[in-house]
Amino acid sequence: MAAKLSIRHLSVRGKRVLVRVDFNVPIEGSCVTDDTRIVESLPTLLFLREKRARIILLAHLGRPGGKPVAGLSLEPVFKHLRKLLDDSRNIFFCPECIGPLAEAAVLALKDGDILLLENVRFHAGEEANNSTFSAELAQLGEIYINDAFGAAHRAHASTVGISSHLPFSATGLLVEKELYYLQGQLESPKRPFLVLLGGSKVSDKIGVIEALMERADKFLIGGAMAYTFLKVQGIPVGDSLVEVDDFGLAGKLLTLSKDSGVELLLPLDAVETLEIQPGAVCRNTPVFSQRRGVTRGWIGVDIGVKTRALYSAEIARAATILWNGPLGVFEIREFSSGTRIAAEAIAANSLSVSIIGGGDSVAAVRSFDLGNKMTFLSTGGGASLRLLEGRPLPGIDTLTEKK
Ligand code: AMP
């Protein structure tokens, strides 16, 4: 991706700056239960406030399907933001994101004020990237900043269409940080460069393996995706999750790893259970062989003790670690040890650069209270995977190029 104009390059004093943020946070009742994404956007908001811009925030929440849904209003987010900024005087909410009400709210802004507009997905034009809708959003401001990394892989009106109506569009500080770690740091990583992949679907991660095969020194595979690779090698996997459609690709990647000398390590053993439920009976399998794997009728739900020891030793030797996807069903305590031990091994390797690629792996690391021991936690699941695959992010690709 060509280098993009940054918020730091623009003169924003007194200007109406439209900032697309990722405020898609979990809400229960009217309370935000995890404010990570809001907190991550604060540096950009404080930067713009310090520079005395008039800040207009665009965001989405959930999937209202193009019409107003009371439970998906951004008002609770606004109240939370007001608390976080500790200064409720200059922060406003508008229950519309386009039209006369939004225009009046923008007109009333003074330098340094912040205005959050209502959920852009209350309009069908948002997800359709409709140009009339993006023009209506754009005419509220003079400059566009995209700081919604978590939504940058989506070509919607407030992430893509909008920038074509404005003379300048630039990256915000969060997007800049995400690009620095997920692109810059991994371009010429400190070696050994280890890629740890898990989660439920091989199909989601295959692109990442292919793209990083040339740069990584070793892949460690865990989670449900491991069973597709094990099955291809003829190891019994019982009732574990496998993706039959991906057998061909998994086989191709195993061959590619052999040919290129980049090791792709698979679990040596597993924790198996009869049902994926808290409190379910579980046990460690023997070390896998062609004859012995996950027992028929049982499901592999975590990497086993031998695998944990092997993976921890590899992690301890790595200089750069990229992790995407939990190594087991970490949401259930009995099946979370493999993921926890991997997170602890990364935390213990304090000299390494550790990049956690968003979504469930970040949730896992946080649930073990190890978030502050990692170099970087990405805020975007889908967006980070796409970037790691080397594919462009539409929400960033369309920003003004840095001259
Ligand atoms: P992903 O979104 O592909 O990163 O997948 C994350 C999900 O994978 C989490 O909800 C985990 O519970 C799930 N997962 C990890 N390992 C397994 C497994 N062995 N069997 C079933 N689900 C798994």
PDB file of C-alpha atoms in Angstrom, residues 123-328:
ATOM      1  CA  HIS A 123     -29.101   4.208   6.754  1.00  0.00           C
ATOM      2  CA  ALA A 124     -29.037   1.550   4.025  1.00  0.00           C
ATOM      3  CA  GLY A 125     -26.626   3.778   2.056  1.00  0.00           C
ATOM      4  CA  GLU A 126     -23.839   3.077   4.550  1.00  0.00           C
ATOM      5  CA  GLU A 127     -23.215  -0.598   3.828  1.00  0.00           C
ATOM      6  CA  ALA A 128     -24.149  -0.153   0.163  1.00  0.00           C
ATOM      7  CA  ASN A 129     -21.456   2.547  -0.097  1.00  0.00           C
ATOM      8  CA  ASN A 130     -24.102   4.708  -1.758  1.00  0.00           C
ATOM      9  CA  SER A 131     -22.575   7.865  -3.191  1.00  0.00           C
ATOM     10  CA  THR A 132     -25.527  10.152  -2.296  1.00  0.00           C
ATOM     11  CA  PHE A 133     -25.245   9.040   1.330  1.00  0.00           C
ATOM     12  CA  SER A 134     -21.451   9.401   1.432  1.00  0.00           C
ATOM     13  CA  ALA A 135     -21.788  12.888  -0.128  1.00  0.00           C
ATOM     14  CA  GLU A 136     -24.295  13.843   2.587  1.00  0.00           C
ATOM     15  CA  LEU A 137     -21.861  12.709   5.276  1.00  0.00           C
ATOM     16  CA  ALA A 138     -18.933  14.432   3.557  1.00  0.00           C
ATOM     17  CA  GLN A 139     -20.627  17.805   3.263  1.00  0.00           C
ATOM     18  CA  LEU A 140     -20.702  18.029   7.071  1.00  0.00           C
ATOM     19  CA  GLY A 141     -16.892  18.376   7.130  1.00  0.00           C
ATOM     20  CA  GLU A 142     -13.836  19.664   5.318  1.00  0.00           C
ATOM     21  CA  ILE A 143     -11.295  16.934   6.091  1.00  0.00           C
ATOM     22  CA  TYR A 144     -11.759  13.180   6.564  1.00  0.00           C
ATOM     23  CA  ILE A 145      -9.738  11.045   8.967  1.00  0.00           C
ATOM     24  CA  ASN A 146     -10.092   7.277   9.063  1.00  0.00           C
ATOM     25  CA  ASP A 147      -9.183   5.918  12.488  1.00  0.00           C
ATOM     26  CA  ALA A 148     -11.550   2.933  12.436  1.00  0.00           C
ATOM     27  CA  PHE A 149      -9.034   0.168  11.838  1.00  0.00           C
ATOM     28  CA  GLY A 150     -11.581  -2.503  12.821  1.00  0.00           C
ATOM     29  CA  ALA A 151     -13.843  -1.383   9.949  1.00  0.00           C
ATOM     30  CA  ALA A 152     -11.134  -0.577   7.378  1.00  0.00           C
ATOM     31  CA  HIS A 153     -11.651  -3.873   5.493  1.00  0.00           C
ATOM     32  CA  ARG A 154     -15.227  -2.857   4.694  1.00  0.00           C
ATOM     33  CA  ALA A 155     -16.001  -0.720   1.651  1.00  0.00           C
ATOM     34  CA  HIS A 156     -18.816   1.324   3.159  1.00  0.00           C
ATOM     35  CA  ALA A 157     -19.914   4.953   2.702  1.00  0.00           C
ATOM     36  CA  SER A 158     -18.255   6.225   5.900  1.00  0.00           C
ATOM     37  CA  THR A 159     -15.038   4.257   5.352  1.00  0.00           C
ATOM     38  CA  VAL A 160     -14.556   4.484   1.580  1.00  0.00           C
ATOM     39  CA  GLY A 161     -17.112   6.551  -0.363  1.00  0.00           C
ATOM     40  CA  ILE A 162     -16.746   9.624   1.820  1.00  0.00           C
ATOM     41  CA  SER A 163     -13.093  10.307   0.955  1.00  0.00           C
ATOM     42  CA  SER A 164     -13.908  10.813  -2.734  1.00  0.00           C
ATOM     43  CA  HIS A 165     -15.992  13.896  -1.841  1.00  0.00           C
ATOM     44  CA  LEU A 166     -13.308  15.673   0.186  1.00  0.00           C
ATOM     45  CA  PRO A 167      -9.963  17.183  -0.852  1.00  0.00           C
ATOM     46  CA  PHE A 168      -7.992  15.594   1.992  1.00  0.00           C
ATOM     47  CA  SER A 169      -8.421  12.290   3.736  1.00  0.00           C
ATOM     48  CA  ALA A 170      -5.818  10.880   6.102  1.00  0.00           C
ATOM     49  CA  THR A 171      -5.031   8.171   8.634  1.00  0.00           C
ATOM     50  CA  GLY A 172      -5.669   8.718  12.333  1.00  0.00           C
ATOM     51  CA  LEU A 173      -3.186   7.823  15.058  1.00  0.00           C
ATOM     52  CA  LEU A 174      -4.695   4.400  15.785  1.00  0.00           C
ATOM     53  CA  VAL A 175      -4.681   3.353  12.127  1.00  0.00           C
ATOM     54  CA  GLU A 176      -1.093   4.569  11.922  1.00  0.00           C
ATOM     55  CA  LYS A 177      -0.117   2.428  14.901  1.00  0.00           C
ATOM     56  CA  GLU A 178      -1.876  -0.638  13.476  1.00  0.00           C
ATOM     57  CA  LEU A 179      -0.076  -0.224  10.143  1.00  0.00           C
ATOM     58  CA  TYR A 180       3.247   0.276  11.916  1.00  0.00           C
ATOM     59  CA  TYR A 181       2.979  -3.041  13.751  1.00  0.00           C
ATOM     60  CA  LEU A 182       1.045  -5.237  11.329  1.00  0.00           C
ATOM     61  CA  GLN A 183       2.901  -4.020   8.235  1.00  0.00           C
ATOM     62  CA  GLY A 184       6.070  -2.138   9.095  1.00  0.00           C
ATOM     63  CA  GLN A 185       7.380  -4.377  11.883  1.00  0.00           C
ATOM     64  CA  LEU A 186       6.635  -7.559   9.928  1.00  0.00           C
ATOM     65  CA  GLU A 187       8.247  -6.371   6.715  1.00  0.00           C
ATOM     66  CA  SER A 188      11.744  -7.145   7.977  1.00  0.00           C
ATOM     67  CA  PRO A 189      11.104  -8.810  11.328  1.00  0.00           C
ATOM     68  CA  LYS A 190      13.750  -9.586  13.926  1.00  0.00           C
ATOM     69  CA  ARG A 191      14.520 -13.298  13.627  1.00  0.00           C
ATOM     70  CA  PRO A 192      13.485 -15.930  14.464  1.00  0.00           C
ATOM     71  CA  PHE A 193      10.033 -14.815  13.362  1.00  0.00           C
ATOM     72  CA  LEU A 194       7.369 -17.154  14.726  1.00  0.00           C
ATOM     73  CA  VAL A 195       3.740 -17.206  13.605  1.00  0.00           C
ATOM     74  CA  LEU A 196       1.279 -18.807  15.989  1.00  0.00           C
ATOM     75  CA  LEU A 197      -2.106 -19.566  14.446  1.00  0.00           C
ATOM     76  CA  GLY A 198      -5.269 -21.044  15.925  1.00  0.00           C
ATOM     77  CA  GLY A 199      -8.977 -20.430  15.964  1.00  0.00           C
ATOM     78  CA  SER A 200     -11.769 -22.344  14.386  1.00  0.00           C
ATOM     79  CA  LYS A 201     -11.286 -21.970  10.653  1.00  0.00           C
ATOM     80  CA  VAL A 202      -8.393 -22.919   8.388  1.00  0.00           C
ATOM     81  CA  SER A 203     -10.093 -21.063   5.560  1.00  0.00           C
ATOM     82  CA  ASP A 204      -9.705 -17.760   7.468  1.00  0.00           C
ATOM     83  CA  LYS A 205      -5.990 -18.224   8.057  1.00  0.00           C
ATOM     84  CA  ILE A 206      -4.784 -19.975   4.913  1.00  0.00           C
ATOM     85  CA  GLY A 207      -4.149 -16.649   3.175  1.00  0.00           C
ATOM     86  CA  VAL A 208      -1.974 -15.553   6.103  1.00  0.00           C
ATOM     87  CA  ILE A 209       0.113 -18.727   5.986  1.00  0.00           C
ATOM     88  CA  GLU A 210       0.612 -18.357   2.237  1.00  0.00           C
ATOM     89  CA  ALA A 211       1.514 -14.679   2.497  1.00  0.00           C
ATOM     90  CA  LEU A 212       3.922 -15.112   5.410  1.00  0.00           C
ATOM     91  CA  MET A 213       5.573 -18.320   4.190  1.00  0.00           C
ATOM     92  CA  GLU A 214       8.366 -16.252   2.617  1.00  0.00           C
ATOM     93  CA  ARG A 215       8.994 -14.154   5.716  1.00  0.00           C
ATOM     94  CA  ALA A 216       8.300 -16.402   8.710  1.00  0.00           C
ATOM     95  CA  ASP A 217      10.821 -18.854  10.149  1.00  0.00           C
ATOM     96  CA  LYS A 218       8.282 -21.141  11.754  1.00  0.00           C
ATOM     97  CA  PHE A 219       4.526 -21.643  12.064  1.00  0.00           C
ATOM     98  CA  LEU A 220       2.924 -23.187  15.136  1.00  0.00           C
ATOM     99  CA  ILE A 221      -0.620 -24.388  14.524  1.00  0.00           C
ATOM    100  CA  GLY A 222      -3.275 -24.920  17.195  1.00  0.00           C
ATOM    101  CA  GLY A 223      -7.018 -24.531  17.639  1.00  0.00           C
ATOM    102  CA  ALA A 224      -9.580 -26.371  15.564  1.00  0.00           C
ATOM    103  CA  MET A 225      -7.683 -25.532  12.373  1.00  0.00           C
ATOM    104  CA  ALA A 226      -4.957 -27.991  13.377  1.00  0.00           C
ATOM    105  CA  TYR A 227      -7.322 -30.929  12.859  1.00  0.00           C
ATOM    106  CA  THR A 228      -7.714 -30.275   9.142  1.00  0.00           C
ATOM    107  CA  PHE A 229      -3.903 -30.463   8.785  1.00  0.00           C
ATOM    108  CA  LEU A 230      -3.677 -33.567  11.026  1.00  0.00           C
ATOM    109  CA  LYS A 231      -6.432 -35.335   9.106  1.00  0.00           C
ATOM    110  CA  VAL A 232      -4.661 -34.639   5.807  1.00  0.00           C
ATOM    111  CA  GLN A 233      -1.622 -36.393   7.281  1.00  0.00           C
ATOM    112  CA  GLY A 234      -3.736 -39.431   8.106  1.00  0.00           C
ATOM    113  CA  ILE A 235      -3.935 -38.874  11.878  1.00  0.00           C
ATOM    114  CA  PRO A 236      -7.324 -39.795  13.394  1.00  0.00           C
ATOM    115  CA  VAL A 237      -9.160 -36.680  14.639  1.00  0.00           C
ATOM    116  CA  GLY A 238     -12.364 -38.219  16.063  1.00  0.00           C
ATOM    117  CA  ASP A 239     -15.218 -35.725  15.983  1.00  0.00           C
ATOM    118  CA  SER A 240     -12.968 -32.652  16.003  1.00  0.00           C
ATOM    119  CA  LEU A 241     -13.871 -29.762  13.741  1.00  0.00           C
ATOM    120  CA  VAL A 242     -12.395 -30.238  10.254  1.00  0.00           C
ATOM    121  CA  GLU A 243     -12.977 -28.409   6.998  1.00  0.00           C
ATOM    122  CA  VAL A 244     -13.227 -31.002   4.269  1.00  0.00           C
ATOM    123  CA  ASP A 245     -13.220 -28.297   1.585  1.00  0.00           C
ATOM    124  CA  ASP A 246      -9.789 -27.184   2.740  1.00  0.00           C
ATOM    125  CA  PHE A 247      -8.021 -30.558   2.666  1.00  0.00           C
ATOM    126  CA  GLY A 248      -6.484 -29.675  -0.700  1.00  0.00           C
ATOM    127  CA  LEU A 249      -5.174 -26.332   0.475  1.00  0.00           C
ATOM    128  CA  ALA A 250      -3.911 -27.732   3.767  1.00  0.00           C
ATOM    129  CA  GLY A 251      -2.007 -30.407   1.841  1.00  0.00           C
ATOM    130  CA  LYS A 252      -0.584 -27.760  -0.474  1.00  0.00           C
ATOM    131  CA  LEU A 253       0.637 -25.692   2.465  1.00  0.00           C
ATOM    132  CA  LEU A 254       2.286 -28.718   4.077  1.00  0.00           C
ATOM    133  CA  THR A 255       4.151 -29.377   0.817  1.00  0.00           C
ATOM    134  CA  LEU A 256       5.031 -25.696   0.467  1.00  0.00           C
ATOM    135  CA  SER A 257       6.479 -25.655   3.973  1.00  0.00           C
ATOM    136  CA  LYS A 258       8.594 -28.727   3.218  1.00  0.00           C
ATOM    137  CA  ASP A 259       9.845 -27.260  -0.058  1.00  0.00           C
ATOM    138  CA  SER A 260      10.679 -23.884   1.433  1.00  0.00           C
ATOM    139  CA  GLY A 261      12.209 -25.221   4.642  1.00  0.00           C
ATOM    140  CA  VAL A 262       9.820 -23.190   6.776  1.00  0.00           C
ATOM    141  CA  GLU A 263       8.621 -25.495   9.535  1.00  0.00           C
ATOM    142  CA  LEU A 264       4.895 -25.819  10.099  1.00  0.00           C
ATOM    143  CA  LEU A 265       4.488 -27.479  13.476  1.00  0.00           C
ATOM    144  CA  LEU A 266       1.274 -29.320  14.299  1.00  0.00           C
ATOM    145  CA  PRO A 267       0.061 -30.441  17.738  1.00  0.00           C
ATOM    146  CA  LEU A 268       1.718 -33.574  19.137  1.00  0.00           C
ATOM    147  CA  ASP A 269      -1.306 -34.314  21.349  1.00  0.00           C
ATOM    148  CA  ALA A 270      -4.621 -32.787  22.421  1.00  0.00           C
ATOM    149  CA  VAL A 271      -7.146 -32.429  25.183  1.00  0.00           C
ATOM    150  CA  GLU A 272     -10.225 -34.353  24.090  1.00  0.00           C
ATOM    151  CA  THR A 273     -13.788 -34.230  25.403  1.00  0.00           C
ATOM    152  CA  LEU A 274     -17.184 -35.711  24.678  1.00  0.00           C
ATOM    153  CA  GLU A 275     -18.958 -32.348  24.623  1.00  0.00           C
ATOM    154  CA  ILE A 276     -17.910 -28.695  24.410  1.00  0.00           C
ATOM    155  CA  GLN A 277     -19.468 -27.693  27.734  1.00  0.00           C
ATOM    156  CA  PRO A 278     -18.086 -26.342  31.006  1.00  0.00           C
ATOM    157  CA  GLY A 279     -17.476 -29.208  33.419  1.00  0.00           C
ATOM    158  CA  ALA A 280     -17.435 -31.843  30.627  1.00  0.00           C
ATOM    159  CA  VAL A 281     -15.204 -34.899  31.059  1.00  0.00           C
ATOM    160  CA  CYS A 282     -11.852 -34.354  29.332  1.00  0.00           C
ATOM    161  CA  ARG A 283      -8.457 -36.038  29.097  1.00  0.00           C
ATOM    162  CA  ASN A 284      -5.133 -35.790  27.330  1.00  0.00           C
ATOM    163  CA  THR A 285      -4.685 -37.995  24.253  1.00  0.00           C
ATOM    164  CA  PRO A 286      -1.531 -40.050  23.752  1.00  0.00           C
ATOM    165  CA  VAL A 287       1.093 -38.589  21.422  1.00  0.00           C
ATOM    166  CA  PHE A 288      -0.350 -38.662  17.916  1.00  0.00           C
ATOM    167  CA  SER A 289       0.654 -41.271  15.368  1.00  0.00           C
ATOM    168  CA  GLN A 290      -0.921 -42.729  12.256  1.00  0.00           C
ATOM    169  CA  ARG A 291      -2.829 -45.132  14.472  1.00  0.00           C
ATOM    170  CA  ARG A 292      -3.563 -42.978  17.485  1.00  0.00           C
ATOM    171  CA  GLY A 293      -5.065 -39.525  17.481  1.00  0.00           C
ATOM    172  CA  VAL A 294      -8.229 -38.085  18.932  1.00  0.00           C
ATOM    173  CA  THR A 295     -10.436 -40.992  20.044  1.00  0.00           C
ATOM    174  CA  ARG A 296     -13.427 -41.864  17.881  1.00  0.00           C
ATOM    175  CA  GLY A 297     -16.502 -39.975  19.191  1.00  0.00           C
ATOM    176  CA  TRP A 298     -14.330 -37.462  21.096  1.00  0.00           C
ATOM    177  CA  ILE A 299     -13.536 -33.855  20.146  1.00  0.00           C
ATOM    178  CA  GLY A 300     -10.126 -32.164  20.294  1.00  0.00           C
ATOM    179  CA  VAL A 301     -10.600 -28.891  22.186  1.00  0.00           C
ATOM    180  CA  ASP A 302      -7.123 -27.789  23.256  1.00  0.00           C
ATOM    181  CA  ILE A 303      -3.474 -28.533  22.586  1.00  0.00           C
ATOM    182  CA  GLY A 304      -2.170 -31.236  24.916  1.00  0.00           C
ATOM    183  CA  VAL A 305       0.646 -31.125  27.497  1.00  0.00           C
ATOM    184  CA  LYS A 306       3.415 -32.264  25.113  1.00  0.00           C
ATOM    185  CA  THR A 307       2.382 -29.660  22.553  1.00  0.00           C
ATOM    186  CA  ARG A 308       2.301 -26.940  25.207  1.00  0.00           C
ATOM    187  CA  ALA A 309       5.880 -27.750  26.205  1.00  0.00           C
ATOM    188  CA  LEU A 310       7.056 -27.764  22.574  1.00  0.00           C
ATOM    189  CA  TYR A 311       5.264 -24.531  21.641  1.00  0.00           C
ATOM    190  CA  SER A 312       6.413 -22.724  24.819  1.00  0.00           C
ATOM    191  CA  ALA A 313      10.046 -23.635  24.047  1.00  0.00           C
ATOM    192  CA  GLU A 314       9.655 -22.305  20.488  1.00  0.00           C
ATOM    193  CA  ILE A 315       8.055 -19.103  21.761  1.00  0.00           C
ATOM    194  CA  ALA A 316      10.900 -18.600  24.242  1.00  0.00           C
ATOM    195  CA  ARG A 317      13.418 -18.637  21.348  1.00  0.00           C
ATOM    196  CA  ALA A 318      11.552 -16.248  19.049  1.00  0.00           C
ATOM    197  CA  ALA A 319      12.451 -12.589  18.487  1.00  0.00           C
ATOM    198  CA  THR A 320       9.224 -11.668  16.715  1.00  0.00           C
ATOM    199  CA  ILE A 321       5.917 -13.370  17.497  1.00  0.00           C
ATOM    200  CA  LEU A 322       2.694 -12.903  15.586  1.00  0.00           C
ATOM    201  CA  TRP A 323      -0.349 -14.600  17.099  1.00  0.00           C
ATOM    202  CA  ASN A 324      -3.803 -14.942  15.622  1.00  0.00           C
ATOM    203  CA  GLY A 325      -6.454 -17.324  16.941  1.00  0.00           C
ATOM    204  CA  PRO A 326      -6.760 -19.140  20.301  1.00  0.00           C
ATOM    205  CA  LEU A 327      -5.178 -22.601  20.574  1.00  0.00           C
ATOM    206  CA  GLY A 328      -8.299 -24.167  22.074  1.00  0.00           C
TER     207      GLY A 328
END
